[in-house]
Each structure stands twice: as structure tokens, then as C-alpha cells.
Short mmCIF file of C-alpha atoms in Angstrom, two decimals:
data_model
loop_
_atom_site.label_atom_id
_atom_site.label_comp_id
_atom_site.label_asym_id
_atom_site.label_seq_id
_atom_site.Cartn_x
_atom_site.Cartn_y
_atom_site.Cartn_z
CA UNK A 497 60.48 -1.96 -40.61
CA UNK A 498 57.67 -3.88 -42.65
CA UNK A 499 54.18 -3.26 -41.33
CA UNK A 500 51.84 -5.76 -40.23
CA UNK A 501 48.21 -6.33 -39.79
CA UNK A 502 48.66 -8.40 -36.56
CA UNK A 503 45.63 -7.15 -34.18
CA UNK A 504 46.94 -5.07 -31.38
CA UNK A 505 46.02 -5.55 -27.71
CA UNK A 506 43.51 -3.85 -26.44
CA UNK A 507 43.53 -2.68 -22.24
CA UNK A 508 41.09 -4.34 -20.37
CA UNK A 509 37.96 -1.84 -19.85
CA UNK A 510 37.62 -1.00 -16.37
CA UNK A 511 34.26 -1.72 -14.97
CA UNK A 512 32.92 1.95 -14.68
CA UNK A 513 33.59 1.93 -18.78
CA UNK A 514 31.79 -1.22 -19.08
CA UNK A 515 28.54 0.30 -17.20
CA UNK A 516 28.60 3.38 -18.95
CA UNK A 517 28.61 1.59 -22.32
CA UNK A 518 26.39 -0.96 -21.19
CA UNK A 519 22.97 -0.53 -23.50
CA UNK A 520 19.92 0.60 -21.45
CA UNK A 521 17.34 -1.79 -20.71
CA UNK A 522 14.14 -1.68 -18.52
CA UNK A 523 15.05 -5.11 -16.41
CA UNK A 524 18.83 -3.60 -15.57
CA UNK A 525 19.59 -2.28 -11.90
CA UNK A 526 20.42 1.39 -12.22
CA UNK A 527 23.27 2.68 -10.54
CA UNK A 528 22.82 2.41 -6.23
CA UNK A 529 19.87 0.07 -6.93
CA UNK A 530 17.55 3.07 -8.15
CA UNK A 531 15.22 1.08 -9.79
CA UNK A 532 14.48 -1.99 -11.97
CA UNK A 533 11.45 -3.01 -13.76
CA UNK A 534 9.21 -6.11 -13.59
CA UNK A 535 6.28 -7.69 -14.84
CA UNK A 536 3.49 -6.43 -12.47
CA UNK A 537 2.51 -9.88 -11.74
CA UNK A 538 5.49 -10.88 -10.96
CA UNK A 539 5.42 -8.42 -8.17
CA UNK A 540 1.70 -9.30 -7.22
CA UNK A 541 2.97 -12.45 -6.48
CA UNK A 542 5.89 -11.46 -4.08
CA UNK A 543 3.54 -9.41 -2.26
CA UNK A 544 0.82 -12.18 -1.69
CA UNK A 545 1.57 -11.12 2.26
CA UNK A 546 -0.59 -8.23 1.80
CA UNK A 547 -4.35 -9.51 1.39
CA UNK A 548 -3.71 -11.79 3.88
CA UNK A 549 -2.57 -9.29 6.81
CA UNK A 550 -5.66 -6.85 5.23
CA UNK A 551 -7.71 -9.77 6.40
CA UNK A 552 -6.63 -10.52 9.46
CA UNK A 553 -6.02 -6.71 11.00
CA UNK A 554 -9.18 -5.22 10.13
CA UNK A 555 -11.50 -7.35 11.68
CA UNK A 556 -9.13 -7.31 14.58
CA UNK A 557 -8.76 -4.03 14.14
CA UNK A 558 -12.30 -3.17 14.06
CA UNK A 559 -12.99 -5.22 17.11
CA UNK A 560 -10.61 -4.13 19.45
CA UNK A 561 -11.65 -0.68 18.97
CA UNK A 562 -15.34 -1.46 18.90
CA UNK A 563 -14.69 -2.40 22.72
CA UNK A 564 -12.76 0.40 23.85
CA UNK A 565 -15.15 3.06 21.97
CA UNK A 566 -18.50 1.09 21.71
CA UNK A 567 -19.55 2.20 18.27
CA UNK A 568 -18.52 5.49 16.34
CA UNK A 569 -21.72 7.50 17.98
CA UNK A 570 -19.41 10.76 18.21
CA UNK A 571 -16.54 12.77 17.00
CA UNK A 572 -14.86 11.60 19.78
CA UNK A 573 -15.68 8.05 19.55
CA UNK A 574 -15.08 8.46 15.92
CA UNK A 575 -11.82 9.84 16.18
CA UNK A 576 -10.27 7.48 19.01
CA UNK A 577 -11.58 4.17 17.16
CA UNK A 578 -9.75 5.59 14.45
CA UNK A 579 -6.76 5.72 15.80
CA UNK A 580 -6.70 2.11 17.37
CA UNK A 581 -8.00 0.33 14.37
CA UNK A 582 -5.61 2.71 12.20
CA UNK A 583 -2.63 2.16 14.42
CA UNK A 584 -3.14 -1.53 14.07
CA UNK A 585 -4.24 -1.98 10.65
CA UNK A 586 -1.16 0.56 9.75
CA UNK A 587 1.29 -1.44 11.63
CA UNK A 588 0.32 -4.76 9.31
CA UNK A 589 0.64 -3.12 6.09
CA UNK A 590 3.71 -1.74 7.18
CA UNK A 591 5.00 -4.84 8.05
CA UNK A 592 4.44 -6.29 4.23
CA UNK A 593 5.99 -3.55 3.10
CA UNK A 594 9.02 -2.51 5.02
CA UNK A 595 11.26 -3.54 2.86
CA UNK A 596 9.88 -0.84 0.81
CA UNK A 597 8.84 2.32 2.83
CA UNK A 598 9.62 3.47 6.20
CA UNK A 599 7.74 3.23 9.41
CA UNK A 600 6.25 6.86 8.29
CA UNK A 601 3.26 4.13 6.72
CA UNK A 602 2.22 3.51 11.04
CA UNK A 603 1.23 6.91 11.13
CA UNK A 604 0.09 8.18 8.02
CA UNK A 605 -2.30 5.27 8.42
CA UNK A 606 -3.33 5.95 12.19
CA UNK A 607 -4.15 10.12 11.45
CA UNK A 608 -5.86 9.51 7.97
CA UNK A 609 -8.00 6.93 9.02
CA UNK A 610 -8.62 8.72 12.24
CA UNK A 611 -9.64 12.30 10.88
CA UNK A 612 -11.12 10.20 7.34
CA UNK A 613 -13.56 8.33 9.95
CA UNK A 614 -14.66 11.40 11.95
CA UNK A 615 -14.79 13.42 8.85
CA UNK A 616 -16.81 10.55 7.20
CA UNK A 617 -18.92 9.37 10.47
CA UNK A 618 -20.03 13.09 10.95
CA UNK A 619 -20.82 13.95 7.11
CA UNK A 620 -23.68 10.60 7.63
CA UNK A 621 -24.71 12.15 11.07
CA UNK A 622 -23.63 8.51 12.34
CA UNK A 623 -26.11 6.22 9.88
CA UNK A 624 -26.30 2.89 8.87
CA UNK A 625 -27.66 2.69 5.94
CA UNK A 626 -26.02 1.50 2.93
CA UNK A 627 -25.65 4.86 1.13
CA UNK A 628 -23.81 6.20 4.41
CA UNK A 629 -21.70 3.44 4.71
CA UNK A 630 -20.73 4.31 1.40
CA UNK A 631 -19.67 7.70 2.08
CA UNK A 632 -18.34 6.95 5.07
CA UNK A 633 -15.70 4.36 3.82
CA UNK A 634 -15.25 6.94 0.37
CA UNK A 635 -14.16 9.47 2.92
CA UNK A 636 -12.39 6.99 5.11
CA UNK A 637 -10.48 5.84 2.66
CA UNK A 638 -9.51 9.61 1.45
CA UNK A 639 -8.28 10.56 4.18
CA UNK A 640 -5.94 7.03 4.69
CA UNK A 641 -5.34 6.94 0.93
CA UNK A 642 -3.70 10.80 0.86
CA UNK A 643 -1.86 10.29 3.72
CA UNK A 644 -0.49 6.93 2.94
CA UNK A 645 0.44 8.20 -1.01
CA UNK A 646 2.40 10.97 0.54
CA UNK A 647 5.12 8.56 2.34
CA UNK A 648 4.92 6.80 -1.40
CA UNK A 649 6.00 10.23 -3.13
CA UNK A 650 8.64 10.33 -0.08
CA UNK A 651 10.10 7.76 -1.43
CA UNK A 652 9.90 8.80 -5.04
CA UNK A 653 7.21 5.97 -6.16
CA UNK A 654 5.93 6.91 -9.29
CA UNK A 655 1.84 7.23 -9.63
CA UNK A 656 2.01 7.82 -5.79
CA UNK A 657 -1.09 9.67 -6.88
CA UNK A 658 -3.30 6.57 -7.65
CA UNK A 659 -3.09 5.26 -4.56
CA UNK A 660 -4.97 8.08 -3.18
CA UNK A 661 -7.10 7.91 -5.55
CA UNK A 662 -7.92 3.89 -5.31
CA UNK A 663 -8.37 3.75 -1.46
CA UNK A 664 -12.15 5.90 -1.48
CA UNK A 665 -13.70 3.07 -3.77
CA UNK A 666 -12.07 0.37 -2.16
CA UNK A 667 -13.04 1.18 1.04
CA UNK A 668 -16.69 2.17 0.19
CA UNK A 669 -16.54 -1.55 -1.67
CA UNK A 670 -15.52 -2.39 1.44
CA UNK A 671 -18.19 -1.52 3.31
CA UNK A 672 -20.57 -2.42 0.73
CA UNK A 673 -19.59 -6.02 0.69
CA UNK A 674 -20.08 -6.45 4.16
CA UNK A 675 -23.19 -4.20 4.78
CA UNK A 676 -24.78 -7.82 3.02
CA UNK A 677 -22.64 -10.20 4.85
CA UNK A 678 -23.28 -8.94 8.00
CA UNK A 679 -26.00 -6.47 8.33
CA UNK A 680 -27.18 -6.99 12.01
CA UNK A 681 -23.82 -6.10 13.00
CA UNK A 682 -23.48 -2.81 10.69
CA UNK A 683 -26.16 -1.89 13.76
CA UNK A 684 -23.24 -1.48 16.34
CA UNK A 685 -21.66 1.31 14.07
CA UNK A 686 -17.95 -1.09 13.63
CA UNK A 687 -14.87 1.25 13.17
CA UNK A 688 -14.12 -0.66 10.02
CA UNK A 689 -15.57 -3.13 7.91
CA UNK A 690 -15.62 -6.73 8.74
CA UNK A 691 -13.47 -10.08 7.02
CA UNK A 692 -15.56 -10.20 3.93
CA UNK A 693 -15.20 -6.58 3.03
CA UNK A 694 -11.23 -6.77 4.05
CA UNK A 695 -11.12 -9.56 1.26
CA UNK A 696 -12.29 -7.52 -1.01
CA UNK A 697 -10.35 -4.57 -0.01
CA UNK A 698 -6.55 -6.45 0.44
CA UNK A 699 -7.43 -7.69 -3.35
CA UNK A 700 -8.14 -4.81 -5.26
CA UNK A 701 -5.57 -2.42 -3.57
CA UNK A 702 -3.05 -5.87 -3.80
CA UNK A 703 -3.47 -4.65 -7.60
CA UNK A 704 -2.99 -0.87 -6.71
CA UNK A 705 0.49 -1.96 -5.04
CA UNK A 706 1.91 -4.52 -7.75
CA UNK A 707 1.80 -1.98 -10.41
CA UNK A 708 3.01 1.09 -8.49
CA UNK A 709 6.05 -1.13 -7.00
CA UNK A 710 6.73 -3.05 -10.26
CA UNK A 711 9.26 -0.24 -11.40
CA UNK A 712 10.84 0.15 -7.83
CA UNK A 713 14.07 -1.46 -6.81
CA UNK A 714 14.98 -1.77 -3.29
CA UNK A 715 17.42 1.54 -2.37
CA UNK A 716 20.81 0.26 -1.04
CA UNK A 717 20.18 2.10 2.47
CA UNK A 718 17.76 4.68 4.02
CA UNK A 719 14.26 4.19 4.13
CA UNK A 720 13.68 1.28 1.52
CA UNK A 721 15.56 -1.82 1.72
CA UNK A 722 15.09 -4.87 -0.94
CA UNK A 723 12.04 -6.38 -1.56
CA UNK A 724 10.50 -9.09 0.11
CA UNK A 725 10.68 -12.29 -1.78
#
């Protein structure tokens, strides 16, 4: 029999051989939906949900528990403002970001901001001034920030660690903004700062988020679910 140079028929590959010799590449889904990567604007942009609920549940925040406590004057006062305002303000960014972390966010929020503002309020021996504002919101926002980063390295998001490390500044900018905005009413010793602080605030840590979630796919079930578009 002569030989010949015909091409022979290859098997179609089955689709487990055509992922594993598919080429990595930083935009591709991994297996179960692990992760994918994006620019970090891109994810900035889908997230544009978050400033605004910043803005609207802080001042809300702030004033519901300003009538139930009438001004952080205590450890007591401190700590029970602390957990309305962080309860509320908790549930809002955990609405932006369900999709992406678990309802663990509600309470994370609610203990760190209420120990953070006792811890804070008591370190100032209750002042007004600028410089204890500062502090205050710095140590606010430490004890929110660590709490909140741990239910991000729950769910495996890399640099969990800057967000921890973001939330004392941003909070103390916080406060700073609207100690000049509103000073007679830094007088009634708010829970939290006011809208023009919470601007501030819901940008800056909007910047935090996009780049920390810009490598994270949604996971297919458990506690993160696809991202909100």
C-alpha cells in the first residue's frame, strides 16, 4: 500500500482540554468564577452606588442617634450612638456591596464603629476642638476600618490590609471637612460627621474599594455573588 500525505483527522478536543490549554491571561474567568481582572476605573464606575449611600446614611445616621443619645458626653453615650449610627451606616454599605461580601459587613461596621467611637471619644475626654475631632475620627475609623478589612480577608480580597489602613485618615478628613462647614453644630458632640464630610469620605474610600475589588470576580455561590453592574 502506497503512502500518502493526506492530513489525518484529528478528535474534537473536549472542553476541559481546551481550558487547560487555553493561554493565561489577566481579563479570563478562572475556573468557578475565582477571579478576573479589570481596569480599576472600570470598577469605580460600577460602584458609583457607594458615595452616594455614604452620603445619605451618615448624616442620617448621625442624626438619629444624636436624638436617642444626645451627644457622645460618655462611654455610654459613646458606645450606644455607635452602634445606631454604625448599624445604619453598615447596613448601606452593605447594601452596595452584597453582591460582594456577606452580611458579616452589618456588624463588623456596628462593633468597630461602636468601640472606635468610645475608644476615640474618651482618648479627647469628649472635646471639640479640631485636633480632637481629628483623633477621634483617626480612631473611629480604626476601629471600623479593622473590623470591616477582616470580612474582606474572609473572603480572600487581596490588600484587605489597606482598607484598614485608609479608613483612620478618611474619617479624620472627615471630620475635618465638616468641623468648617458646620462648626456650631460640632458643639452638640454628633456621633458622626455631617453631609460635607460624608462627601469627602464616600470619595476617597470609593477609590480604596475600586482597586481592592478590581481583581475580584463574583464566586459562583456562598458569600459573594456577581457584581453589581
Amino acid at each position: 500500500m502506497m503512502a500518502t500525505n493526506a492530513p489525518v483527522a484529528q478528535r474534537p478536543r473536549s472542553p476541559k482540554e481546551v481550558a487547560a490549554r487555553a493561554p493565561d491571561h489577566p481579563n479570563k474567568a478562572l475556573e468557578g468564577g475565582v477571579q478576573t481582572r479589570s481596569n480599576w476605573r472600570e470598577t469605580a464606575r460600577r460602584m458609583w452606588l457607594w458615595p452616594v449611600m455614604i452620603l445619605v446614611s451618615l448624616p442620617i445616621a448621625g442624626y438619629i442617634a444624636d436624638v436617642v443619645i444626645n451627644g457622645v458626653d460618655s462611654v455610654g453615650t459613646a458606645l450606644a450612638g455607635g452602634v445606631i449610627a454604625g448599624a445604619i451606616i453598615g447596613a448601606a454599605g452593605w447594601f452596595v456591596l452584597r453582591k460582594l461580601v456577606s452580611w458579616l459587613w452589618i456588624p463588623a461596621t456596628t462593633v468597630g464603629m461602636a468601640v472606635g467611637l468610645a475608644g476615640g471619644a474618651a482618648l479627647v475626654d469628649y472635646g471639640i476642638d479640631r485636633g480632637d475631632l481629628l483623633l477621634m475620627g483617626a480612631v473611629t475609623g480604626l476601629g471600623v476600618g479593622v473590623l470591616q478589612a477582616l470580612v474582606l480577608a474572609r473572603h480572600k480580597i487581596p490588600g484587605a490590609f489597606w482598607w484598614a489602613v485608609a479608613n483612620p485618615p478618611a474619617w479624620a478628613l472627615g471630620w475635618l471637612v465638616t468641623s468648617y462647614v458646620i462648626t456650631a453644630n460640632v458643639k452638640e458632640q454628633f456621633v458622626v460627621f455631617g453631609a460635607s464630610g460624608a462627601i469627602v469620605f464616600g470619595l476617597l474610600t470609593l477609590f480604596v474599594l475600586a482597586m481592592l475589588f478590581r481583581g475580584t470576580a463574583p464566586k459562583a455561590s456562598g458569600t459573594a455573588v456577581p457584581a453589581a453592574r
